[in-house]
Every structure is written in structure tokens, then in C-alpha cells.
Amino acid sequence: EALQWRADGTTFLATYWSYPMHKAGTLVGAVVSFVDISEQKRGEQALRESEEKYRELVENASYGIYRANWEGNFLDVNPALVAMLGYSSKAGLLARNLNTDIYENPADRALFLDMVGRRGRVDSAEANWKRKDGKTISVRISGAQIRGKDGQVSHFEVIVEDITQRRSLEEQLRQAQKMEAVGLLAGGISHDFNN
């Protein structure tokens, strides 16, 4: 590759080939062919910028994102998922299996695979997962199956939200509502006895 000049003084990036010319066994010159690769280079740069933009989107997401195969092996994970599951590194989580190390009940993953197999994607399935420290978290899972060029499912791309705190608050609200209902019932019975 080399920078070349046009007759109008502008430049372009070109790839060129040089073929030697011989006359009576003596090198007398060369035939040089040029191909303008400016547009190709601009396309490559745009592709790099696009890949970087989407890589940053995944890496900086607040939800966990992963790719996994049918067998439950992680193919890629983002930092949010690593933190959510209590691992200190991406490599530590990549060495785990969804069926045996992550899902509290492996039947929940089988159900997820069945749903995504029937519909092509799943929005808002819930399950309990195990963190590295053994604690259980509640998660909401949305994902889709990705097919390869052969039309077969090659892997799954999934987004995970930790809803443990939300579930805890909902349970506290339910308990408070039960206590309020018992209080209203007791108050009503007491009022009836007084009458």
C-alpha cells in the first residue's frame, strides 16, 4: 500500500504490484498496476468504529449480557454479569456452565430453552441463579436464539436483570398488606362485639 497522487494534486491510497520486464535476459523496466483502495479503507474504518461503539454498549451496560451454546457453556459475558454473579474476572465466569453452576434448578434452563425454541425469543422469563458465594438471586431473562449460516441454532444471546431486591420489596409489601387486612378484620370484629 502506498499514497499516490492524481494529476489534480489530490492523493489516494493504492495497492500496487510490480512485474519486472526483461529484454535479452536484462532487466529493462517494470509494469506497475495500481488499485485505488481508498473506499475499502474508509469502509474498514467505519466497521471498526461501529464494532467499537457496540462493544462499548455491551461492556458498559448495567444489565448482564451473555452468549451461550446449547450445552450451557458461556461464549462471552459482559462485566455487569461478572459482577452480578460475584466473580472477580470474566475468565472465572466463562469457565462455568449455566446448567450446573448458575441455574439453581437446571429445569428452569430447560424451560427457557424450550420457550426460546418454540418462539425464537423469550421476554421476561424468571429464574433463580446461584452466585459464586452460594447466595441465590432472582433474575429476569430475555433472549433470542441466533442461527448460523447453515440455519441451525448456533448460540443464544441473553440479557439478565437482577430482580432480587424488587422481589424482596414485593414480599414485604404483601406481608404489610396481609397485616393491614388482619388489622381491618380484627377491628371489624371488635366493632361488632362492641355493638
PDB file of C-alpha atoms in Angstrom:
ATOM      1  CA  GLU A   1       0.000   0.000   0.000  1.00  0.00           C
ATOM      2  CA  ALA A   2       1.208   3.482  -0.802  1.00  0.00           C
ATOM      3  CA  LEU A   3      -0.105   7.007  -1.071  1.00  0.00           C
ATOM      4  CA  GLN A   4      -0.390   8.059  -4.719  1.00  0.00           C
ATOM      5  CA  TRP A   5      -1.000  11.446  -6.375  1.00  0.00           C
ATOM      6  CA  ARG A   6      -3.527  12.220  -9.061  1.00  0.00           C
ATOM      7  CA  ALA A   7      -2.898  14.733 -11.853  1.00  0.00           C
ATOM      8  CA  ASP A   8      -5.032  17.313  -9.973  1.00  0.00           C
ATOM      9  CA  GLY A   9      -2.729  17.075  -6.938  1.00  0.00           C
ATOM     10  CA  THR A  10      -5.093  15.073  -4.689  1.00  0.00           C
ATOM     11  CA  THR A  11      -3.925  11.845  -3.093  1.00  0.00           C
ATOM     12  CA  PHE A  12      -5.373   8.376  -2.746  1.00  0.00           C
ATOM     13  CA  LEU A  13      -4.318   5.163  -1.077  1.00  0.00           C
ATOM     14  CA  ALA A  14      -3.441   2.387  -3.508  1.00  0.00           C
ATOM     15  CA  THR A  15      -2.226  -1.151  -3.565  1.00  0.00           C
ATOM     16  CA  TYR A  16       0.186  -1.837  -6.352  1.00  0.00           C
ATOM     17  CA  TRP A  17       2.009  -4.720  -7.978  1.00  0.00           C
ATOM     18  CA  SER A  18       5.212  -4.530  -9.918  1.00  0.00           C
ATOM     19  CA  TYR A  19       6.142  -7.014 -12.637  1.00  0.00           C
ATOM     20  CA  PRO A  20       9.725  -6.930 -13.994  1.00  0.00           C
ATOM     21  CA  MET A  21      10.319  -6.599 -17.745  1.00  0.00           C
ATOM     22  CA  HIS A  22      13.308  -8.358 -19.243  1.00  0.00           C
ATOM     23  CA  LYS A  23      14.912  -7.946 -22.658  1.00  0.00           C
ATOM     24  CA  ALA A  24      17.536 -10.460 -23.658  1.00  0.00           C
ATOM     25  CA  GLY A  25      17.854 -11.532 -20.015  1.00  0.00           C
ATOM     26  CA  THR A  26      18.455  -7.976 -18.794  1.00  0.00           C
ATOM     27  CA  LEU A  27      16.018  -6.118 -16.569  1.00  0.00           C
ATOM     28  CA  VAL A  28      14.869  -3.101 -18.583  1.00  0.00           C
ATOM     29  CA  GLY A  29      11.889  -1.890 -16.563  1.00  0.00           C
ATOM     30  CA  ALA A  30       8.683  -2.877 -14.829  1.00  0.00           C
ATOM     31  CA  VAL A  31       4.942  -2.873 -15.366  1.00  0.00           C
ATOM     32  CA  VAL A  32       3.181  -1.459 -12.314  1.00  0.00           C
ATOM     33  CA  SER A  33      -0.544  -1.905 -11.634  1.00  0.00           C
ATOM     34  CA  PHE A  34      -2.403   0.281  -9.129  1.00  0.00           C
ATOM     35  CA  VAL A  35      -5.770  -0.244  -7.460  1.00  0.00           C
ATOM     36  CA  ASP A  36      -7.382   2.611  -5.529  1.00  0.00           C
ATOM     37  CA  ILE A  37      -8.301   1.217  -2.083  1.00  0.00           C
ATOM     38  CA  SER A  38      -9.473   4.483  -0.508  1.00  0.00           C
ATOM     39  CA  GLU A  39     -13.108   3.395  -0.375  1.00  0.00           C
ATOM     40  CA  GLN A  40     -12.148   0.000   1.060  1.00  0.00           C
ATOM     41  CA  LYS A  41     -10.096   1.688   3.794  1.00  0.00           C
ATOM     42  CA  ARG A  42     -12.983   4.040   4.645  1.00  0.00           C
ATOM     43  CA  GLY A  43     -15.307   1.033   4.906  1.00  0.00           C
ATOM     44  CA  GLU A  44     -12.866  -0.808   7.164  1.00  0.00           C
ATOM     45  CA  GLN A  45     -12.564   2.275   9.388  1.00  0.00           C
ATOM     46  CA  ALA A  46     -16.364   2.631   9.582  1.00  0.00           C
ATOM     47  CA  LEU A  47     -16.651  -1.044  10.503  1.00  0.00           C
ATOM     48  CA  ARG A  48     -14.031  -0.682  13.260  1.00  0.00           C
ATOM     49  CA  GLU A  49     -15.848   2.360  14.659  1.00  0.00           C
ATOM     50  CA  SER A  50     -19.190   0.540  14.558  1.00  0.00           C
ATOM     51  CA  GLU A  51     -17.742  -2.530  16.294  1.00  0.00           C
ATOM     52  CA  GLU A  52     -16.175  -0.325  18.965  1.00  0.00           C
ATOM     53  CA  LYS A  53     -19.456   1.516  19.535  1.00  0.00           C
ATOM     54  CA  TYR A  54     -21.396  -1.728  20.074  1.00  0.00           C
ATOM     55  CA  ARG A  55     -18.611  -3.253  22.161  1.00  0.00           C
ATOM     56  CA  GLU A  56     -18.758  -0.222  24.456  1.00  0.00           C
ATOM     57  CA  LEU A  57     -22.552  -0.525  24.625  1.00  0.00           C
ATOM     58  CA  VAL A  58     -22.301  -4.133  25.843  1.00  0.00           C
ATOM     59  CA  GLU A  59     -19.314  -3.542  28.111  1.00  0.00           C
ATOM     60  CA  ASN A  60     -20.938  -0.530  29.824  1.00  0.00           C
ATOM     61  CA  ALA A  61     -24.469  -1.965  30.108  1.00  0.00           C
ATOM     62  CA  SER A  62     -25.943  -2.112  33.601  1.00  0.00           C
ATOM     63  CA  TYR A  63     -27.687  -5.428  32.813  1.00  0.00           C
ATOM     64  CA  GLY A  64     -25.864  -8.707  32.448  1.00  0.00           C
ATOM     65  CA  ILE A  65     -25.383  -9.834  28.861  1.00  0.00           C
ATOM     66  CA  TYR A  66     -24.072 -13.166  27.668  1.00  0.00           C
ATOM     67  CA  ARG A  67     -23.802 -15.572  24.770  1.00  0.00           C
ATOM     68  CA  ALA A  68     -24.035 -19.295  25.441  1.00  0.00           C
ATOM     69  CA  ASN A  69     -24.384 -22.505  23.471  1.00  0.00           C
ATOM     70  CA  TRP A  70     -26.987 -25.281  23.847  1.00  0.00           C
ATOM     71  CA  GLU A  71     -24.825 -27.125  26.351  1.00  0.00           C
ATOM     72  CA  GLY A  72     -24.801 -24.119  28.696  1.00  0.00           C
ATOM     73  CA  ASN A  73     -21.212 -23.050  28.106  1.00  0.00           C
ATOM     74  CA  PHE A  74     -20.673 -19.303  28.161  1.00  0.00           C
ATOM     75  CA  LEU A  75     -19.167 -17.974  24.938  1.00  0.00           C
ATOM     76  CA  ASP A  76     -18.966 -14.352  26.095  1.00  0.00           C
ATOM     77  CA  VAL A  77     -20.113 -12.303  29.100  1.00  0.00           C
ATOM     78  CA  ASN A  78     -20.097  -8.617  29.946  1.00  0.00           C
ATOM     79  CA  PRO A  79     -18.696  -7.033  33.143  1.00  0.00           C
ATOM     80  CA  ALA A  80     -22.178  -6.466  34.616  1.00  0.00           C
ATOM     81  CA  LEU A  81     -22.902 -10.212  34.546  1.00  0.00           C
ATOM     82  CA  VAL A  82     -19.497 -10.974  36.077  1.00  0.00           C
ATOM     83  CA  ALA A  83     -20.286  -8.574  38.960  1.00  0.00           C
ATOM     84  CA  MET A  84     -23.899  -9.784  39.299  1.00  0.00           C
ATOM     85  CA  LEU A  85     -22.724 -13.349  39.840  1.00  0.00           C
ATOM     86  CA  GLY A  86     -19.872 -12.355  42.178  1.00  0.00           C
ATOM     87  CA  TYR A  87     -16.920 -13.409  40.048  1.00  0.00           C
ATOM     88  CA  SER A  88     -13.680 -11.435  40.085  1.00  0.00           C
ATOM     89  CA  SER A  89     -12.935 -11.904  36.402  1.00  0.00           C
ATOM     90  CA  LYS A  90     -14.558 -12.621  33.075  1.00  0.00           C
ATOM     91  CA  ALA A  91     -12.399 -15.751  32.721  1.00  0.00           C
ATOM     92  CA  GLY A  92     -13.712 -17.098  36.024  1.00  0.00           C
ATOM     93  CA  LEU A  93     -17.300 -16.887  34.829  1.00  0.00           C
ATOM     94  CA  LEU A  94     -16.519 -18.165  31.315  1.00  0.00           C
ATOM     95  CA  ALA A  95     -15.257 -21.375  32.938  1.00  0.00           C
ATOM     96  CA  ARG A  96     -18.711 -22.022  34.468  1.00  0.00           C
ATOM     97  CA  ASN A  97     -21.706 -23.809  32.963  1.00  0.00           C
ATOM     98  CA  LEU A  98     -25.246 -22.439  33.102  1.00  0.00           C
ATOM     99  CA  ASN A  99     -26.797 -25.863  33.797  1.00  0.00           C
ATOM    100  CA  THR A 100     -24.537 -26.949  36.640  1.00  0.00           C
ATOM    101  CA  ASP A 101     -23.112 -23.754  38.116  1.00  0.00           C
ATOM    102  CA  ILE A 102     -25.594 -20.925  37.531  1.00  0.00           C
ATOM    103  CA  TYR A 103     -29.221 -22.073  37.483  1.00  0.00           C
ATOM    104  CA  GLU A 104     -30.414 -23.083  40.942  1.00  0.00           C
ATOM    105  CA  ASN A 105     -32.779 -25.520  39.235  1.00  0.00           C
ATOM    106  CA  PRO A 106     -31.457 -26.823  35.878  1.00  0.00           C
ATOM    107  CA  ALA A 107     -35.073 -27.499  34.830  1.00  0.00           C
ATOM    108  CA  ASP A 108     -35.547 -23.703  34.642  1.00  0.00           C
ATOM    109  CA  ARG A 109     -32.888 -23.516  31.911  1.00  0.00           C
ATOM    110  CA  ALA A 110     -34.527 -26.405  30.067  1.00  0.00           C
ATOM    111  CA  LEU A 111     -37.814 -24.466  30.224  1.00  0.00           C
ATOM    112  CA  PHE A 112     -36.063 -21.337  28.913  1.00  0.00           C
ATOM    113  CA  LEU A 113     -34.560 -23.336  26.010  1.00  0.00           C
ATOM    114  CA  ASP A 114     -37.962 -24.852  25.248  1.00  0.00           C
ATOM    115  CA  MET A 115     -39.647 -21.425  25.187  1.00  0.00           C
ATOM    116  CA  VAL A 116     -36.941 -19.843  23.026  1.00  0.00           C
ATOM    117  CA  GLY A 117     -37.041 -22.884  20.746  1.00  0.00           C
ATOM    118  CA  ARG A 118     -40.796 -22.521  20.172  1.00  0.00           C
ATOM    119  CA  ARG A 119     -40.891 -18.735  19.757  1.00  0.00           C
ATOM    120  CA  GLY A 120     -37.360 -17.854  18.663  1.00  0.00           C
ATOM    121  CA  ARG A 121     -37.030 -15.487  21.624  1.00  0.00           C
ATOM    122  CA  VAL A 122     -38.135 -15.058  25.232  1.00  0.00           C
ATOM    123  CA  ASP A 123     -39.052 -11.852  27.004  1.00  0.00           C
ATOM    124  CA  SER A 124     -39.048 -11.712  30.802  1.00  0.00           C
ATOM    125  CA  ALA A 125     -38.686 -15.306  31.970  1.00  0.00           C
ATOM    126  CA  GLU A 126     -37.774 -15.553  35.649  1.00  0.00           C
ATOM    127  CA  ALA A 127     -35.475 -17.970  37.447  1.00  0.00           C
ATOM    128  CA  ASN A 128     -33.240 -18.277  40.470  1.00  0.00           C
ATOM    129  CA  TRP A 129     -29.497 -18.278  39.908  1.00  0.00           C
ATOM    130  CA  LYS A 130     -26.552 -19.133  42.150  1.00  0.00           C
ATOM    131  CA  ARG A 131     -23.811 -16.602  42.767  1.00  0.00           C
ATOM    132  CA  LYS A 132     -20.208 -17.677  43.253  1.00  0.00           C
ATOM    133  CA  ASP A 133     -20.605 -17.218  47.021  1.00  0.00           C
ATOM    134  CA  GLY A 134     -23.586 -19.606  47.044  1.00  0.00           C
ATOM    135  CA  LYS A 135     -26.269 -16.962  47.552  1.00  0.00           C
ATOM    136  CA  THR A 136     -29.389 -17.189  45.406  1.00  0.00           C
ATOM    137  CA  ILE A 137     -30.559 -14.276  43.286  1.00  0.00           C
ATOM    138  CA  SER A 138     -33.772 -13.846  41.325  1.00  0.00           C
ATOM    139  CA  VAL A 139     -33.268 -12.870  37.705  1.00  0.00           C
ATOM    140  CA  ARG A 140     -35.405 -11.823  34.770  1.00  0.00           C
ATOM    141  CA  ILE A 141     -34.106 -13.248  31.485  1.00  0.00           C
ATOM    142  CA  SER A 142     -34.799 -12.096  27.929  1.00  0.00           C
ATOM    143  CA  GLY A 143     -33.042 -13.567  24.945  1.00  0.00           C
ATOM    144  CA  ALA A 144     -33.081 -14.979  21.466  1.00  0.00           C
ATOM    145  CA  GLN A 145     -31.634 -17.866  19.529  1.00  0.00           C
ATOM    146  CA  ILE A 146     -29.065 -16.978  16.887  1.00  0.00           C
ATOM    147  CA  ARG A 147     -28.827 -19.125  13.791  1.00  0.00           C
ATOM    148  CA  GLY A 148     -25.677 -19.803  11.815  1.00  0.00           C
ATOM    149  CA  LYS A 149     -25.306 -19.774   8.037  1.00  0.00           C
ATOM    150  CA  ASP A 150     -26.495 -23.376   7.971  1.00  0.00           C
ATOM    151  CA  GLY A 151     -29.823 -22.353   9.551  1.00  0.00           C
ATOM    152  CA  GLN A 152     -29.147 -24.233  12.777  1.00  0.00           C
ATOM    153  CA  VAL A 153     -29.181 -22.524  16.180  1.00  0.00           C
ATOM    154  CA  SER A 154     -25.557 -21.701  16.920  1.00  0.00           C
ATOM    155  CA  HIS A 155     -25.978 -19.907  20.254  1.00  0.00           C
ATOM    156  CA  PHE A 156     -28.201 -17.735  22.424  1.00  0.00           C
ATOM    157  CA  GLU A 157     -27.837 -14.032  23.213  1.00  0.00           C
ATOM    158  CA  VAL A 158     -29.384 -13.140  26.552  1.00  0.00           C
ATOM    159  CA  ILE A 159     -29.918 -10.079  28.756  1.00  0.00           C
ATOM    160  CA  VAL A 160     -30.251 -10.653  32.507  1.00  0.00           C
ATOM    161  CA  GLU A 161     -31.671  -8.330  35.169  1.00  0.00           C
ATOM    162  CA  ASP A 162     -31.145  -8.985  38.889  1.00  0.00           C
ATOM    163  CA  ILE A 163     -34.607  -8.571  40.441  1.00  0.00           C
ATOM    164  CA  THR A 164     -33.745  -9.929  43.914  1.00  0.00           C
ATOM    165  CA  GLN A 165     -34.281  -6.617  45.695  1.00  0.00           C
ATOM    166  CA  ARG A 166     -37.531  -5.979  43.824  1.00  0.00           C
ATOM    167  CA  ARG A 167     -38.814  -9.440  44.830  1.00  0.00           C
ATOM    168  CA  SER A 168     -37.865  -8.746  48.448  1.00  0.00           C
ATOM    169  CA  LEU A 169     -39.734  -5.419  48.426  1.00  0.00           C
ATOM    170  CA  GLU A 170     -42.776  -7.037  46.800  1.00  0.00           C
ATOM    171  CA  GLU A 171     -42.797  -9.722  49.524  1.00  0.00           C
ATOM    172  CA  GLN A 172     -42.545  -7.049  52.227  1.00  0.00           C
ATOM    173  CA  LEU A 173     -45.469  -5.207  50.623  1.00  0.00           C
ATOM    174  CA  ARG A 174     -47.533  -8.424  50.521  1.00  0.00           C
ATOM    175  CA  GLN A 175     -46.794  -9.051  54.201  1.00  0.00           C
ATOM    176  CA  ALA A 176     -47.758  -5.470  55.073  1.00  0.00           C
ATOM    177  CA  GLN A 177     -50.991  -5.827  53.085  1.00  0.00           C
ATOM    178  CA  LYS A 178     -51.767  -9.096  54.930  1.00  0.00           C
ATOM    179  CA  MET A 179     -51.155  -7.419  58.278  1.00  0.00           C
ATOM    180  CA  GLU A 180     -53.358  -4.499  57.251  1.00  0.00           C
ATOM    181  CA  ALA A 181     -56.132  -6.907  56.196  1.00  0.00           C
ATOM    182  CA  VAL A 182     -55.850  -8.792  59.515  1.00  0.00           C
ATOM    183  CA  GLY A 183     -55.964  -5.463  61.373  1.00  0.00           C
ATOM    184  CA  LEU A 184     -59.076  -4.357  59.474  1.00  0.00           C
ATOM    185  CA  LEU A 185     -60.706  -7.731  60.104  1.00  0.00           C
ATOM    186  CA  ALA A 186     -59.850  -7.600  63.829  1.00  0.00           C
ATOM    187  CA  GLY A 187     -61.114  -4.033  64.036  1.00  0.00           C
ATOM    188  CA  GLY A 188     -64.370  -5.012  62.329  1.00  0.00           C
ATOM    189  CA  ILE A 189     -64.888  -7.991  64.631  1.00  0.00           C
ATOM    190  CA  SER A 190     -64.124  -5.822  67.674  1.00  0.00           C
ATOM    191  CA  HIS A 191     -66.645  -3.229  66.475  1.00  0.00           C
ATOM    192  CA  ASP A 192     -69.284  -5.954  66.013  1.00  0.00           C
ATOM    193  CA  PHE A 193     -68.666  -7.258  69.575  1.00  0.00           C
ATOM    194  CA  ASN A 194     -68.970  -3.754  70.950  1.00  0.00           C
ATOM    195  CA  ASN A 195     -72.322  -3.334  69.228  1.00  0.00           C
TER     196      ASN A 195
END
